[in-house]
Coordinates of C-alpha atoms in Angstrom, one line a residue:
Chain O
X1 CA 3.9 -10.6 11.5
X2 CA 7.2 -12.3 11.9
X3 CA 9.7 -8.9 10.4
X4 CA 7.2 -5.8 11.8
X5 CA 6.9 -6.6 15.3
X6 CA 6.8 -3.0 16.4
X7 CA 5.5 0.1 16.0
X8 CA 9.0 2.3 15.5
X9 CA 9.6 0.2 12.2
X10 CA 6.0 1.0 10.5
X11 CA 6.9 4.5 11.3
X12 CA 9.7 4.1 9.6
X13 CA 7.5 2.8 7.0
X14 CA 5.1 5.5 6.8
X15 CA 7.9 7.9 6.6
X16 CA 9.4 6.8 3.4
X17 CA 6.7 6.0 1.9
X18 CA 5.3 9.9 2.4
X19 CA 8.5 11.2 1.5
X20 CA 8.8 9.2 -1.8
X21 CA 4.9 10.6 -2.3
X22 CA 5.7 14.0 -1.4
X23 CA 9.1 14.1 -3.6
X24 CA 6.8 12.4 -6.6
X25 CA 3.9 14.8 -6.8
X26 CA 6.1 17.6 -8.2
X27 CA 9.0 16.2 -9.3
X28 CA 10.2 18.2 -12.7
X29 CA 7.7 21.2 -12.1
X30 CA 8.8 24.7 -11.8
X31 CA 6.4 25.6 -9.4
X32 CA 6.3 22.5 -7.6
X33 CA 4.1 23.4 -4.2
X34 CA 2.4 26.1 -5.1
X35 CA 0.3 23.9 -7.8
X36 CA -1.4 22.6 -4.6
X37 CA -3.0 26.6 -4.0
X38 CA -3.8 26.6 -7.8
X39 CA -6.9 24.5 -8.1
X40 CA -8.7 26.1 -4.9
X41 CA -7.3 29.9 -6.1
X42 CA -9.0 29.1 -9.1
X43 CA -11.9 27.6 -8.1
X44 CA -12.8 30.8 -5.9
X45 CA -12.3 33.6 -8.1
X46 CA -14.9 31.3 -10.6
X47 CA -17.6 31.2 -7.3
X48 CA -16.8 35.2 -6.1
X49 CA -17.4 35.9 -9.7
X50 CA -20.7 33.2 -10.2
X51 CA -22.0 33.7 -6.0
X52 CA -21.0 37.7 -5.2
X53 CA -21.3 39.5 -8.7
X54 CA -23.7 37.5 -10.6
X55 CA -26.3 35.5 -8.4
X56 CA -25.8 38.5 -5.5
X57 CA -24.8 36.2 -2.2
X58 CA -24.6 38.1 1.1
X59 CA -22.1 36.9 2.3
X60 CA -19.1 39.2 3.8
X61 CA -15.3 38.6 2.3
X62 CA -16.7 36.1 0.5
X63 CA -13.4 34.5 -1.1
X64 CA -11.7 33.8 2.3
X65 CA -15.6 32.8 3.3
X66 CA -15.2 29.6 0.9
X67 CA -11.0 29.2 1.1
X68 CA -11.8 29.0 5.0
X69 CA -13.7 25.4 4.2
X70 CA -12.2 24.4 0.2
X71 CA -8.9 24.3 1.7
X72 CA -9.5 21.5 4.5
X73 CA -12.4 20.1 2.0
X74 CA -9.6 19.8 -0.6
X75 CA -7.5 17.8 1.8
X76 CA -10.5 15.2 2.8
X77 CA -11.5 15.3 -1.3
X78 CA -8.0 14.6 -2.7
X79 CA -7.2 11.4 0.6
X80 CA -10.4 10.2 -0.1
X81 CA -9.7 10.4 -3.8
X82 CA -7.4 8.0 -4.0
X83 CA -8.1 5.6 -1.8
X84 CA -10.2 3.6 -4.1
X85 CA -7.0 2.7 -5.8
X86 CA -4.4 2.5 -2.6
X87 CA -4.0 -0.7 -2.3
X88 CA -4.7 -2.1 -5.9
X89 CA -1.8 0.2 -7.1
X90 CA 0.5 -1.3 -4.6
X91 CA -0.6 -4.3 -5.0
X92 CA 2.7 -5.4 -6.1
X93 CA 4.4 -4.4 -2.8
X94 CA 1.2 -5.9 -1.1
X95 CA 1.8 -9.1 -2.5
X96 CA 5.6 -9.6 -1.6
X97 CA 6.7 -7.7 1.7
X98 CA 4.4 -8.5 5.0
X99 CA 4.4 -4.9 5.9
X100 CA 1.8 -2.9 7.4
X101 CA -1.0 -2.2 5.1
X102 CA -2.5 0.9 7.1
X103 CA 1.2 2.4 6.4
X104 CA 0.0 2.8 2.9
X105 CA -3.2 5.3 4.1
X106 CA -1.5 7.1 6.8
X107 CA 1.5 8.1 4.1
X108 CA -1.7 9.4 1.8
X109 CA -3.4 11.2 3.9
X110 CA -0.4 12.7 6.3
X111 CA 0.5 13.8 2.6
X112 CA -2.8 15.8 1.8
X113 CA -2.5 17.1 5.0
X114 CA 0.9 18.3 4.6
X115 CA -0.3 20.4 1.9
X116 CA -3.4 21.7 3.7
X117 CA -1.2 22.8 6.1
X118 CA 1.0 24.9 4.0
X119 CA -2.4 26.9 3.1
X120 CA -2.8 28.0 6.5
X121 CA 0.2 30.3 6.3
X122 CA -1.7 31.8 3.1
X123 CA -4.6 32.3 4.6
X124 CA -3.3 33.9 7.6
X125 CA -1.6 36.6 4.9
X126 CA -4.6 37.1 3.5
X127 CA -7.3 37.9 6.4
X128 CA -4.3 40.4 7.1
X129 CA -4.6 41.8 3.5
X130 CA -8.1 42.0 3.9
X131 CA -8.1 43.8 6.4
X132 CA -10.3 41.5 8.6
X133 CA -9.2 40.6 12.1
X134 CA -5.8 38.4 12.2
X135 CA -5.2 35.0 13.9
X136 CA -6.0 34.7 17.4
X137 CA -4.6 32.6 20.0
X138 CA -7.7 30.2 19.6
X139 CA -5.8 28.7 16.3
X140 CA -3.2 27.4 18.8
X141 CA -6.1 25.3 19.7
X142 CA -8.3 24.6 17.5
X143 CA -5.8 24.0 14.3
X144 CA -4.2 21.1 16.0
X145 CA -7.8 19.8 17.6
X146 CA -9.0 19.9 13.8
X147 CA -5.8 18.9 12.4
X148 CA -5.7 15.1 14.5
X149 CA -9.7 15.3 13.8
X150 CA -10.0 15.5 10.4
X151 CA -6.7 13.4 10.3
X152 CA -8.2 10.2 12.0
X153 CA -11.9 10.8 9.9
X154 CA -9.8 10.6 6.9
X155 CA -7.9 8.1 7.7
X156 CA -10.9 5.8 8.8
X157 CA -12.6 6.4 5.2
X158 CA -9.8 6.0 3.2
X159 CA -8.8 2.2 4.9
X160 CA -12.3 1.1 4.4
X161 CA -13.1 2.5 1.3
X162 CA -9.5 0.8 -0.3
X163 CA -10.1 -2.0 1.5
X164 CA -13.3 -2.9 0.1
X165 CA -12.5 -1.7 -3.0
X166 CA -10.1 -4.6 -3.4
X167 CA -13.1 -6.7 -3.0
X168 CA -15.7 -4.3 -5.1
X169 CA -14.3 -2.3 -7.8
X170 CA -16.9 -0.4 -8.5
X171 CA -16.3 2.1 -5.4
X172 CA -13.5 3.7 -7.9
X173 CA -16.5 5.4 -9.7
X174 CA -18.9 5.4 -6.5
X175 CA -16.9 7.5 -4.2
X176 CA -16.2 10.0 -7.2
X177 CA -20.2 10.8 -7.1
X178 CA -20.6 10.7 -3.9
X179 CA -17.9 13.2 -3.4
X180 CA -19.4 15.5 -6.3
X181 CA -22.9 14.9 -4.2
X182 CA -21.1 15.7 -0.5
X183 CA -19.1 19.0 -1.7
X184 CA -22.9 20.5 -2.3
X185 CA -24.5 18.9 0.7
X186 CA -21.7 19.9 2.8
X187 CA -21.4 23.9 3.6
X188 CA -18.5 24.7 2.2
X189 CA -20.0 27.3 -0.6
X190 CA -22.7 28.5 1.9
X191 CA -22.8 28.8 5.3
X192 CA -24.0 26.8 7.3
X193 CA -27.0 29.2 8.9
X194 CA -28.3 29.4 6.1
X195 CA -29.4 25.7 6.2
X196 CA -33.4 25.9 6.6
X197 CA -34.0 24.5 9.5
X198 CA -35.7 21.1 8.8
X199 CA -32.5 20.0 6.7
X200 CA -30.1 20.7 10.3
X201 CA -30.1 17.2 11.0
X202 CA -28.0 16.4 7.3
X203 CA -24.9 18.6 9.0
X204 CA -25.4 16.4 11.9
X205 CA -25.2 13.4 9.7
X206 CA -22.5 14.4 7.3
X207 CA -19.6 13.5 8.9
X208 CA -17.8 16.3 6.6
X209 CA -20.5 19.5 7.8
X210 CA -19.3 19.4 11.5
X211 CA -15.8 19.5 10.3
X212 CA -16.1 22.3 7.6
X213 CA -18.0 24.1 10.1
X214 CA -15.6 23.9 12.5
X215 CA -12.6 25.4 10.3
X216 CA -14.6 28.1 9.4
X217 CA -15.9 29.4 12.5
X218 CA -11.9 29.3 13.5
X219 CA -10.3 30.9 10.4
X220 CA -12.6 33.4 9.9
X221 CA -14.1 34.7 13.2
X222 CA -11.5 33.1 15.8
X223 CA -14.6 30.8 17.2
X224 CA -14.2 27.3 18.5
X225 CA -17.7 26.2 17.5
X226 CA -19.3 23.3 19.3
X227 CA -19.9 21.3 16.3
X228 CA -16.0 20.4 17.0
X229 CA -17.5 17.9 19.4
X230 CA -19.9 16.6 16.4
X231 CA -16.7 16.5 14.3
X232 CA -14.4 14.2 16.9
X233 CA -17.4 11.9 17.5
X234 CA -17.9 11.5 13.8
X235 CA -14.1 10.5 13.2
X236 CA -13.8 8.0 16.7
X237 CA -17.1 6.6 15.5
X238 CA -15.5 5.8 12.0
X239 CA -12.5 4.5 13.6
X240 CA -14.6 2.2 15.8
X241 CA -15.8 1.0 12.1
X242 CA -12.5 1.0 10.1
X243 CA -10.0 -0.8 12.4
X244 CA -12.4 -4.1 13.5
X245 CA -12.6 -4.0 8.9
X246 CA -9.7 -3.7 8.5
X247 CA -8.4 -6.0 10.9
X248 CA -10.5 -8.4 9.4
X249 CA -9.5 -8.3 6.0
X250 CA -5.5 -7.1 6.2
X251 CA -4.3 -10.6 5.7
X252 CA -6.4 -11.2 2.6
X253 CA -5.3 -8.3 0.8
X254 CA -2.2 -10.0 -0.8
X255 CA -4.9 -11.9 -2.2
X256 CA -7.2 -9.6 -3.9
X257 CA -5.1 -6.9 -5.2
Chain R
X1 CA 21.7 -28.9 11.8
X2 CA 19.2 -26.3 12.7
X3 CA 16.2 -26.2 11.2
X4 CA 15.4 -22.5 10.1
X5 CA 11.8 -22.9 8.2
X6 CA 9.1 -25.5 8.9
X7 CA 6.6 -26.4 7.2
X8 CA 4.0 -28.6 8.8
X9 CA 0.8 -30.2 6.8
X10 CA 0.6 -26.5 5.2
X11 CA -2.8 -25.8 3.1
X12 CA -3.6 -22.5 1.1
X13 CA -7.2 -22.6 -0.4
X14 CA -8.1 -19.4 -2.3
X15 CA -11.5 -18.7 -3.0
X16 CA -12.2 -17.2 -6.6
X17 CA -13.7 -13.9 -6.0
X18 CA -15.0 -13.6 -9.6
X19 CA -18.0 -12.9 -8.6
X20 CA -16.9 -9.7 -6.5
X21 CA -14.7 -8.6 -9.8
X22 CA -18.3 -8.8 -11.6
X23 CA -19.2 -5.7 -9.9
X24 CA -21.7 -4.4 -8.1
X25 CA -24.2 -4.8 -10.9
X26 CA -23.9 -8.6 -11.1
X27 CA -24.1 -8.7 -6.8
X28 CA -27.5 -6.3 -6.7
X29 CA -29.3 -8.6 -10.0
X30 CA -28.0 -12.0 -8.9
X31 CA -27.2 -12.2 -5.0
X32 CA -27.7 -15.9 -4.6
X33 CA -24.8 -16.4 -6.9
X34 CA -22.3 -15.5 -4.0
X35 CA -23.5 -18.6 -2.1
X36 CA -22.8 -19.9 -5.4
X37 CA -19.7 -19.3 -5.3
X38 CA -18.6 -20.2 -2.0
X39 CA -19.4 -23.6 -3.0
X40 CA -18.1 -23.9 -6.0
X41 CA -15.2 -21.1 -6.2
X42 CA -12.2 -22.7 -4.4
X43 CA -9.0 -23.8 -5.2
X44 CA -6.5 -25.7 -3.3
X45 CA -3.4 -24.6 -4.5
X46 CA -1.0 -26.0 -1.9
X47 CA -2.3 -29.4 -0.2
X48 CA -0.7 -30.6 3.2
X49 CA 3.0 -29.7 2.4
X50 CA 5.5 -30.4 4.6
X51 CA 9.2 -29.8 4.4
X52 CA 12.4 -28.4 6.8
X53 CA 15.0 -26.2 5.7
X54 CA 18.0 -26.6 7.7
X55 CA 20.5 -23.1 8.6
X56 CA 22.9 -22.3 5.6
X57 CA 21.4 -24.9 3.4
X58 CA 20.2 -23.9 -0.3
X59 CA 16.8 -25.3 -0.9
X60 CA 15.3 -25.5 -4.6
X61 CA 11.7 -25.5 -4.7
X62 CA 10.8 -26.8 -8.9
X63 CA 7.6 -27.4 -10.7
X64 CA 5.8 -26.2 -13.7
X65 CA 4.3 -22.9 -14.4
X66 CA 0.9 -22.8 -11.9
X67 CA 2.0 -25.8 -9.9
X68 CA 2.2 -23.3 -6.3
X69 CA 5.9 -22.3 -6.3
X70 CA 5.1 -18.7 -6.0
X71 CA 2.1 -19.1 -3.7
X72 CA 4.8 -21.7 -1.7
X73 CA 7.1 -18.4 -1.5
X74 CA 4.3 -16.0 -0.8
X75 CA 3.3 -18.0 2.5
X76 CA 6.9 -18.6 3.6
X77 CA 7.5 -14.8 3.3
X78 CA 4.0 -14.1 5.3
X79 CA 2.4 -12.7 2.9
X80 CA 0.0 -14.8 2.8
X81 CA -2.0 -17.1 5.4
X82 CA -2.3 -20.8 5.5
X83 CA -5.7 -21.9 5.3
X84 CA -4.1 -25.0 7.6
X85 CA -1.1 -26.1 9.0
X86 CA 1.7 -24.1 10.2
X87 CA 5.2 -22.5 9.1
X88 CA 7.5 -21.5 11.9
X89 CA 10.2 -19.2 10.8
X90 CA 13.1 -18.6 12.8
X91 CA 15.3 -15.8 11.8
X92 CA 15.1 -12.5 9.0
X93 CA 13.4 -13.4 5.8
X94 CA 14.1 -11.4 3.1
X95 CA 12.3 -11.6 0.0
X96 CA 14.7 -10.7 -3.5
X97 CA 12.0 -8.9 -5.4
X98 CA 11.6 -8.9 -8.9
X99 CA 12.9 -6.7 -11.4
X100 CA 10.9 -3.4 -10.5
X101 CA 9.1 -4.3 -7.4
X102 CA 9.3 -1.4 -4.7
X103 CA 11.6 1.1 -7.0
X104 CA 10.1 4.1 -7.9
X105 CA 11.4 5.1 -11.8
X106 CA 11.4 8.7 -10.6
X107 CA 13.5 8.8 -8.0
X108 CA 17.0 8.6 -7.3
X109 CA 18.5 5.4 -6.6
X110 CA 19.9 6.6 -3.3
X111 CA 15.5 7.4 -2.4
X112 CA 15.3 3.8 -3.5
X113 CA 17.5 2.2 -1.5
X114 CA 15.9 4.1 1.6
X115 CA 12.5 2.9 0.8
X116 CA 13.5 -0.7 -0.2
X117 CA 15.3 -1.0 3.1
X118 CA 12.4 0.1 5.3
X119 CA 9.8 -1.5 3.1
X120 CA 11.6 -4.9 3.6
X121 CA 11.6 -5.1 7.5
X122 CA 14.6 -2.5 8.4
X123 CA 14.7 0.9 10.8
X124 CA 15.6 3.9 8.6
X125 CA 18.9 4.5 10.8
X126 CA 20.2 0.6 9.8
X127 CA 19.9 1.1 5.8
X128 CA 21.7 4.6 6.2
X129 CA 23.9 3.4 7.7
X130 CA 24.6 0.4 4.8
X131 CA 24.2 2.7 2.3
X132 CA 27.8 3.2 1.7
X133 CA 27.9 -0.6 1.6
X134 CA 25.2 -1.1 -0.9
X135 CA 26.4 1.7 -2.9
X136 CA 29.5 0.4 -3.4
X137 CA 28.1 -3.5 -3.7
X138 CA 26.1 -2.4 -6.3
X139 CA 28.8 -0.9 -8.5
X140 CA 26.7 1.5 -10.2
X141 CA 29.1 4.4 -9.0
X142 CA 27.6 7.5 -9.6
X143 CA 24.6 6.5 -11.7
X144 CA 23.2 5.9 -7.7
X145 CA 21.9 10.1 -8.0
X146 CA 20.3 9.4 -11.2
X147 CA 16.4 8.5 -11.5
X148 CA 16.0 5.2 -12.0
X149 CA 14.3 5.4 -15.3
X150 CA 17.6 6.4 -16.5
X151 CA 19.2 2.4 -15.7
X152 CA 18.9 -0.7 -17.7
X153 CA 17.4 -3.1 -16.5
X154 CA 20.5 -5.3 -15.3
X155 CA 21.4 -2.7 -13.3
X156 CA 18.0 -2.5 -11.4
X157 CA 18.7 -6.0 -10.5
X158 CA 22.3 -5.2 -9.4
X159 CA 20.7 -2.5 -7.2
X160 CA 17.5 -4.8 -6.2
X161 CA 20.2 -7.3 -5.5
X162 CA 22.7 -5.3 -3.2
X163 CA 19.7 -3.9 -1.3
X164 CA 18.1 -7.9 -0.9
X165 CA 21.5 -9.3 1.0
X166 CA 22.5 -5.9 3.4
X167 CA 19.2 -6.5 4.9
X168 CA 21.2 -9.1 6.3
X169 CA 18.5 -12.1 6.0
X170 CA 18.6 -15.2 7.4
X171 CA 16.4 -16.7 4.7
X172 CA 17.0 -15.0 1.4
X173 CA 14.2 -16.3 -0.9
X174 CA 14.5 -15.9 -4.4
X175 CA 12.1 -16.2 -7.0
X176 CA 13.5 -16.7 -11.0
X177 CA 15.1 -13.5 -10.6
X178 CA 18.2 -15.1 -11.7
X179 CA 16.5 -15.8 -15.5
X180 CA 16.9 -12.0 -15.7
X181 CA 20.1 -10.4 -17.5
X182 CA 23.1 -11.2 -19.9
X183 CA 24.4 -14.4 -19.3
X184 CA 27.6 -11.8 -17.8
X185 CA 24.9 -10.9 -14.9
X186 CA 23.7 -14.0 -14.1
X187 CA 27.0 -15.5 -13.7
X188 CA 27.4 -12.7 -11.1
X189 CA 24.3 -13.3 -9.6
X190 CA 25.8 -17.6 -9.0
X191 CA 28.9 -16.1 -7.6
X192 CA 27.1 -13.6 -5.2
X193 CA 24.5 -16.7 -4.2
X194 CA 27.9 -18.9 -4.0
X195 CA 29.4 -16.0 -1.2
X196 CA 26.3 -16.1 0.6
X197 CA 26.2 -19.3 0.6
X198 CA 29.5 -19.6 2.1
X199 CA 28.7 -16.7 4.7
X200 CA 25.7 -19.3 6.2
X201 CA 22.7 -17.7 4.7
X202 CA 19.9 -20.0 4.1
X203 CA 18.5 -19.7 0.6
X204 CA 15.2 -20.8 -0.3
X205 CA 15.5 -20.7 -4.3
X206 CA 12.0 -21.3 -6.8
X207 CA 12.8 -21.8 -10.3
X208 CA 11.9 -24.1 -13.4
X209 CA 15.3 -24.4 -14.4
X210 CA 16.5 -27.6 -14.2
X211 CA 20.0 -26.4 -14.1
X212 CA 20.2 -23.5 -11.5
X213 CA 18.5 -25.9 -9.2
X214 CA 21.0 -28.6 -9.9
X215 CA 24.3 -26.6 -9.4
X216 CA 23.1 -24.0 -6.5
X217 CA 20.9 -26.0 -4.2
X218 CA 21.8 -28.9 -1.9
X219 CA 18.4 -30.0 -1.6
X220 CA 15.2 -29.3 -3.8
X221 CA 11.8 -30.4 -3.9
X222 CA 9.5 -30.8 -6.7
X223 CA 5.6 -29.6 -6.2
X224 CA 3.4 -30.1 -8.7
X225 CA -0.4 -29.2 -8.5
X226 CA -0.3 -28.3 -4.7
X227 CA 1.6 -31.2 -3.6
X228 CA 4.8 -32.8 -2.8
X229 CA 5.9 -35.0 -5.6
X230 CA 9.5 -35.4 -5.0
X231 CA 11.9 -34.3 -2.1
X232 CA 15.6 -35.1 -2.0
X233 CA 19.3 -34.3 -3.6
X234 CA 18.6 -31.9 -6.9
X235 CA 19.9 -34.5 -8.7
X236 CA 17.6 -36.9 -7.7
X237 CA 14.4 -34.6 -7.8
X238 CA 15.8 -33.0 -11.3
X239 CA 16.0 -36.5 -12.8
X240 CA 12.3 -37.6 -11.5
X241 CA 11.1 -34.2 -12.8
X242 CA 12.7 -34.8 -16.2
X243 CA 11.8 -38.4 -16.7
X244 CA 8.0 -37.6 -15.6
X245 CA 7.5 -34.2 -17.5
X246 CA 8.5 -36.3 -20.9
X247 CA 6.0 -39.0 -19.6
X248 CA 2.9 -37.5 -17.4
X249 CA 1.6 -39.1 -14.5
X250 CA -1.4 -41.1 -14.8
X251 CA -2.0 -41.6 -11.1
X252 CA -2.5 -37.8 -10.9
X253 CA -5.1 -37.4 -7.9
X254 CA -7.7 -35.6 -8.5
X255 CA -8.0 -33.5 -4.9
X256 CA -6.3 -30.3 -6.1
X257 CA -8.4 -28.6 -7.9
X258 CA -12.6 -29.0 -7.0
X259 CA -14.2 -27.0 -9.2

């Protein structure tokens, strides 16, 4: 590419483009950020009240138990999301400035991530009000090893699923189901011992288990769980998929959106 | 004179992808139709072009709607990939986008400005540091903190405009923007083109109208169905245009389109 030679200009790139994303999502609301809390707040006072007081699930300080995975699922849910429709809603830009295409992904998911992140504050106030142990010096850790984790896993799945999707446009639908399917397969309502035993290999072989997993053995009992290693594998394995894709295909884009 | 942009035997095929936008229904029942396809599918819409543009020239590029103008711009900007042959660009190319290309109606047309900049090949730190510039280019005083949804649409092009020539291009290529506007705006839009001309940026200008190419550029050529038909002064080109639009061709090869 003849006018983005190097790397400091995409940033550039990615920059505006997640600051135009991040000024959009709330522009003209009252509440602006906070929306971001309401949908998983919601979501588990419906499950305490379904899981804890109706069906009787054992499960201690069972709210924080689910917001320790929903908010990092919500995250991976909401990046992968959109990305059916990244680069066919840009396709405009796509078609007339030879800029960096993976800009377009990094802005979305930096962007969900940017609001995970403000949950982790929230969270931290509420294992205080619950009385339960506090942060520990292990989140100094394991937050940003989960953090760049989950980032590049994201990241990988979001550039092929767009990319392809400018070629198939069914995925729009596709990946809606399939993440309807993974949010039950993965633990993130139950944990994950309570997986019998000849179904361990499917949170081996959900790239989204490890991960869940991982946050909640961190948020809520200060554990660095080995299925962090799972996790990291899972996300350089998809990179090893996503770039040689989208490599490939990068050029054609202007093309097909 | 320095040439600026080359174009050597350049060739875009483009494959239909129809039978991708079928969906994934049609690809499971009928697979063997994507060999189909490949066979059948392409179309040739530029065929072995080859023209210079010389440093501070204007250069017209004419022909009817669907004769590869745009698809001409789209591989000059690098946007697109030559199937074969090769374009050597020497210099900043700046594409002038249309009328609502990279502005987001939400935001303010100082967020605009930012993200136009960086989207068309500038660092951050350069377009803030034109801002006062293209502010102040653009006339649009303090409508520049109001969302853009709140502007007509000449003034969007005033804006698009001021932001297209502070990147400081080598190559400005426009593409019909100038049909946009009260006949007020697009005489300000000839005497901007005029100053750049003067200030030695090469302009690479697509348009059907006959006029715009004859009194901007000082060369043009005429494409029609992927090819070169006519390459010379506007005047020239304009007249072969007119004279063969009124009376078609009836050596018109037929290696364009293979369907």
């Amino acid at each position: 590419m003849m006018i983005y030679p190097n790397f400091y200009q995409t940033w550039d790139v990615i920059s505006v483009l997640l600051s135009k994303e991040i000024k959009m999502r709330y522009r003209g609301t009252v509440l602006g950020i906070l929306w971001s809390l309401a949908n998983p707040l919601a979501f588990t006072a419906v499950l305490y009240i379904a899981f804890r007081r109706v069906l009787q699930v054992n499960i201690e300080n069972y709210p924080l138990f689910i917001l320790s995975a929903l908010f990092p699922w919500q995250w991976l849910s909401n990046s992968v999301g959109s990305a059916p429709m990244l680069f066919i809603s840009n396709g405009a830009l796509i078609k007339r400035l030879p800029f960096n295409k993976a800009a377009l992904a990094v802005a979305l998911v930096l962007n969900d991530m940017i609001h995970f992140c403000i949950t982790i504050p929230l969270f931290a106030v509420f294992l205080f009000i619950s009385g339960d142990r506090g942060p520990s010096l292990n989140w100094l850790v394991g937050i940003p090893i989960l953090l760049v984790t989950q980032t590049s896993l994201t990241l990988a799945i979001v550039i092929v699923i767009a990319t392809l999707n400018a070629l198939l446009r069914d995925l729009d639908q596709l990946v809606r189901v399939l993440l309807l399917l993974l949010f039950y397969v993965t633990p993130v309502l139950y944990s994950a011992s309570m997986v019998p035993k000849n179904l361990e290999w499917l949170l081996l072989a959900n790239p989204f288990s490890p991960l869940m997993i991982s946050w909640r053995a961190l948020m809520m009992d200060n554990d660095l769980s080995p299925y962090i290693v799972v996790a990291v594998g899972h996300a350089c394995l998809s990179l090893l998929i996503a770039i040689p894709v989208f490599r490939r295909t990068e050029w054609k884009l202007a093309e097909l959106v | 004179m320095r040439q600026v942009l080359v174009l050597e035997k350049v060739t875009k095929e483009f494959r239909t992808y129809h039978h991708y936008h079928a969906g994934l229904k049609a690809l499971v029942l009928d697979p063997g139709q994507i060999v189909r396809h490949r066979e059948r599918g392409r179309f040739l819409a530029i065929n072995e072009v080859s023209f210079a543009v010389y440093g501070g020239e204007t250069f017209g590029i004419l022909g009817r709607n669907g004769a590869g103008k745009s698809t001409l711009l789209g591989l000059i900007a690098g946007v697109l990939r030559p199937t074969a042959g090769k374009i050597s660009v020497h210099g900043r190319i700046s594409p002038l986008l249309e009328l609502g290309v990279g502005f987001t109606q939400e935001l303010t047309g100082v967020e605009n400005i930012l993200i136009n900049g960086v989207l068309l090949g500038l660092r951050r730190k350069e377009i803030e540091a034109k801002l006062d510039d293209i502010i102040s280019f653009s006339g649009l005083g303090s409508f520049i903190d109001q969302p853009l949804k709140t502007y007509s649409s000449g003034m969007q092009i005033r804006l698009g405009f001021a932001i297209a020539i502070h990147v400081q291009p080598d190559i400005l290529l426009v593409d019909e923007v100038l049909a946009v506007g009260d006949a007020e705006f697009q005489e300000k839009c000839f005497a901007r083109i005029t100053d750049l001309q003067r200030a030695g940026v090469t302009i690479v200008l697509v348009s059907h109208n006959l006029n715009t190419v004859e009194t901007l550029c000082d060369r043009a050529v005429w494409i029609d169905k992927g090819r070169i038909v006519a390459l010379g002064s506007p005047q020239e080109v304009v007249a072969r245009y007119q004279s063969e639009i009124a009376h078609p061709l009836a050596t018109q090869e037929s290696a364009s389109v293979s369907v």
